[in-house]
PDB file of C-alpha atoms in Angstrom:
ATOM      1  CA  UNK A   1     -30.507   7.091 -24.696  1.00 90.00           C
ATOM      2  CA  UNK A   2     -28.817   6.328 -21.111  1.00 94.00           C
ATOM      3  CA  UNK A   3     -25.451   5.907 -20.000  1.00 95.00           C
ATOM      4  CA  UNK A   4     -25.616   1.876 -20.902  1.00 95.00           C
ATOM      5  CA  UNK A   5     -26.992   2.245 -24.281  1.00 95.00           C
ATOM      6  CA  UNK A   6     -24.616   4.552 -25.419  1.00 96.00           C
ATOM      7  CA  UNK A   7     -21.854   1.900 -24.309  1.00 96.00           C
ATOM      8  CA  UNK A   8     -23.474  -0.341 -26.276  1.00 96.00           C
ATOM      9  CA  UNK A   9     -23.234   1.531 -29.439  1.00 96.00           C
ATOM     10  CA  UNK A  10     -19.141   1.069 -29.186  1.00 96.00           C
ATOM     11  CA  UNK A  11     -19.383  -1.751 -30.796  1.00 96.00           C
ATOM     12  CA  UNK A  12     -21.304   0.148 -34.125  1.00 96.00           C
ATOM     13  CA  UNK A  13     -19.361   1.301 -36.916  1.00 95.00           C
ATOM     14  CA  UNK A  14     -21.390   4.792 -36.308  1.00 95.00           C
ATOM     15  CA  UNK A  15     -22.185   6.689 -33.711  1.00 96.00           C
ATOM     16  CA  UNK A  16     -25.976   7.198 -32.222  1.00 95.00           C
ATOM     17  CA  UNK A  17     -27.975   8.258 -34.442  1.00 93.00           C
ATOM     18  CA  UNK A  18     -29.122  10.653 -31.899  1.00 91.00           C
ATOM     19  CA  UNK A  19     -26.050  11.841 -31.016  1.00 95.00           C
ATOM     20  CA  UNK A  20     -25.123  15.137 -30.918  1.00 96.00           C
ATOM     21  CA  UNK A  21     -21.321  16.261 -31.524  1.00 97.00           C
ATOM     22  CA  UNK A  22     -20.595  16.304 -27.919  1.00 97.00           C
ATOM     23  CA  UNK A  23     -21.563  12.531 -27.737  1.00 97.00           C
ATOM     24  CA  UNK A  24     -19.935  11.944 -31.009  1.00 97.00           C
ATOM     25  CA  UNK A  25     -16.782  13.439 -29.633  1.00 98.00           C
ATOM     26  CA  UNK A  26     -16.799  11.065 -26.569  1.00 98.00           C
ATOM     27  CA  UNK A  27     -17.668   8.088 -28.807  1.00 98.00           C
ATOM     28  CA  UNK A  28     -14.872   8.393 -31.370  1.00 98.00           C
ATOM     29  CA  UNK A  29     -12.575   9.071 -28.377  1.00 97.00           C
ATOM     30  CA  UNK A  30     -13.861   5.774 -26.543  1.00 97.00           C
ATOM     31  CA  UNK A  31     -13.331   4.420 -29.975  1.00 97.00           C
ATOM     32  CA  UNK A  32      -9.644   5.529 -29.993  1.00 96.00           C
ATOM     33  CA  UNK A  33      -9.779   7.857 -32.275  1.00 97.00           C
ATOM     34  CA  UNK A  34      -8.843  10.871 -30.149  1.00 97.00           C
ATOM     35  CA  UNK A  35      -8.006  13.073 -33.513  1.00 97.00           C
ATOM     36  CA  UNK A  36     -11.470  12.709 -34.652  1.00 98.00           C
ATOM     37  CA  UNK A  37     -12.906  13.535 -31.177  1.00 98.00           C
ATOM     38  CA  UNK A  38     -10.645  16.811 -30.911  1.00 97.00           C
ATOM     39  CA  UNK A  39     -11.371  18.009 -34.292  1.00 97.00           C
ATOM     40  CA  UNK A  40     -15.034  17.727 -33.255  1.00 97.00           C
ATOM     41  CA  UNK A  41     -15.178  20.051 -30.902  1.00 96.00           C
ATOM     42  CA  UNK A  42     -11.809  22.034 -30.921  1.00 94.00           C
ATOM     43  CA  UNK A  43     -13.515  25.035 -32.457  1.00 95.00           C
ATOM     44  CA  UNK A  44     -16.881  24.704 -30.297  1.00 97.00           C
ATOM     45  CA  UNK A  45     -17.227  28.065 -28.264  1.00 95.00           C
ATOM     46  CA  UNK A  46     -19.399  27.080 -25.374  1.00 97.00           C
ATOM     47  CA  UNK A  47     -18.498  25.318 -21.878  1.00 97.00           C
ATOM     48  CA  UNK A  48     -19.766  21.371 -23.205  1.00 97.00           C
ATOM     49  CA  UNK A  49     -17.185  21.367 -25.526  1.00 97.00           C
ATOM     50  CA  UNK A  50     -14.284  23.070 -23.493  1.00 98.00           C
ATOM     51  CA  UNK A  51     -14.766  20.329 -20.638  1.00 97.00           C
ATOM     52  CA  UNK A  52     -14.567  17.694 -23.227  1.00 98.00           C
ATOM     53  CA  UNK A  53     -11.312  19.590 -24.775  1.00 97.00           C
ATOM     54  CA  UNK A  54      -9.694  19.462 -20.937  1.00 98.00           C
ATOM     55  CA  UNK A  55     -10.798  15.765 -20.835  1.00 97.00           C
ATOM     56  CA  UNK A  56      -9.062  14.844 -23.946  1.00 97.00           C
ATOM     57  CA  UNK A  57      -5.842  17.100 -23.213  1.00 97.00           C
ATOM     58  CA  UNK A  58      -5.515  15.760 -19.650  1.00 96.00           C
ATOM     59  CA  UNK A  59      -6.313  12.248 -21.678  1.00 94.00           C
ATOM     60  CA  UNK A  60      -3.249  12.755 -23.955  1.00 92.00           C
ATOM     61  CA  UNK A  61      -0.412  14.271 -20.601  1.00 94.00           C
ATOM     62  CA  UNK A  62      -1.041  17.832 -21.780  1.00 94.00           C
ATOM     63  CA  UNK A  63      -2.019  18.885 -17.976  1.00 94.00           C
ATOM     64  CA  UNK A  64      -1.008  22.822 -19.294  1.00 95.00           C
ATOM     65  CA  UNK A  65      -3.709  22.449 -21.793  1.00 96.00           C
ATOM     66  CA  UNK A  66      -5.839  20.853 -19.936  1.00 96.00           C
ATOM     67  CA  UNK A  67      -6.111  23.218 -17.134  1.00 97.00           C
ATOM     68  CA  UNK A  68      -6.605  26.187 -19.374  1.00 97.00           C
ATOM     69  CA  UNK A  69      -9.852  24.404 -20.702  1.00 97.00           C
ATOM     70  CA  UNK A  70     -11.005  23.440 -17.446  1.00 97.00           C
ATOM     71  CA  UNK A  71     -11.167  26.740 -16.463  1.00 97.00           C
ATOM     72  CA  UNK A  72     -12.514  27.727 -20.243  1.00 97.00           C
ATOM     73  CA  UNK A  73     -15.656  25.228 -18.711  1.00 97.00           C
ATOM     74  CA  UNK A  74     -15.794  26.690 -15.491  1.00 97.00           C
ATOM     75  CA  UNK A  75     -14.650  23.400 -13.666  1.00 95.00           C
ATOM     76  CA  UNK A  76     -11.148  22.442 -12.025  1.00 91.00           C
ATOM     77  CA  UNK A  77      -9.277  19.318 -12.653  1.00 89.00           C
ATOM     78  CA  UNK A  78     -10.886  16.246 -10.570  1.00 84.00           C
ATOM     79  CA  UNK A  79      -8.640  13.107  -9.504  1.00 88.00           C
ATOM     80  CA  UNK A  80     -11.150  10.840 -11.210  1.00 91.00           C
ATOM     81  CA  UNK A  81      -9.928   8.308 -13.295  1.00 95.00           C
ATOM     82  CA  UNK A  82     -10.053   9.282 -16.926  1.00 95.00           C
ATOM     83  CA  UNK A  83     -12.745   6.216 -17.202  1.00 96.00           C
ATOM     84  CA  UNK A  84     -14.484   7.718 -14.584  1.00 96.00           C
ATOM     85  CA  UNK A  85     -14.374  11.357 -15.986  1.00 96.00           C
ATOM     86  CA  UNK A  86     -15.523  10.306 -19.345  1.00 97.00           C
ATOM     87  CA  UNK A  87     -18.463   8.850 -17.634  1.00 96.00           C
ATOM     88  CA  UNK A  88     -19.382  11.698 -15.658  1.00 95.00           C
ATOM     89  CA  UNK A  89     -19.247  14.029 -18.987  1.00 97.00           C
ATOM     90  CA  UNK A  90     -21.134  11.753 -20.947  1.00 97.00           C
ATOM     91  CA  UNK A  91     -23.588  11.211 -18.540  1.00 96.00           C
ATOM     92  CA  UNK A  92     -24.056  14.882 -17.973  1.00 95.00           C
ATOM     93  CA  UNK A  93     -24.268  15.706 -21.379  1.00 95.00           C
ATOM     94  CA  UNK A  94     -27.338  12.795 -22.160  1.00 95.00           C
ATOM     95  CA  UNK A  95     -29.434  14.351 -19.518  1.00 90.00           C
ATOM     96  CA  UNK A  96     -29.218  17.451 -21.758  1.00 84.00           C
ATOM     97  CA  UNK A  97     -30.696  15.224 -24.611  1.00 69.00           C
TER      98      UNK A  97
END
């Protein structure tokens, strides 16, 4: 799976298949279902999900929030779009599939 094919699968009911809950995270958040993508990985100890809990705070004006996670991943805050950011973390995260 690549960047364009997991696009594609917005318009499924489902995620991938082959999606692990990072992915599934991003895809119910590209979905609009940001509660669903934060309960996914709000509880997830490691540095994956703590950039994708900074994207979705910074995603929903909690900058606070979003900060402390950022730093929980080891990154800082980027002025990327939030488009652009979502891209960059899913693309990272399906070269570790």
């Amino acid at each position: 799976m690549n960047l364009t094919t997991f696009k594609a699968s917005l318009s499924d009911t489902t995620p991938p298949p082959a999606a692990n809950v990072y992915l599934q995270a991003l895809w119910h958040e590209a979905k609009g279902n940001w509660d669903k993508a934060h309960e996914l990985i709000q509880d997830l100890p490691d540095k994956n999900a703590a950039w994708i809990h900074a994207y979705l705070h910074r995603q929903e004006g909690d900058t606070w929030n979003a900060d402390y996670w950022y730093r929980r991943a080891g990154r800082k805050r980027l002025q990327q779009t939030l488009a652009e950011e979502w891209e960059s973390i899913t693309s990272a995260l399906l070269e570790e599939v």
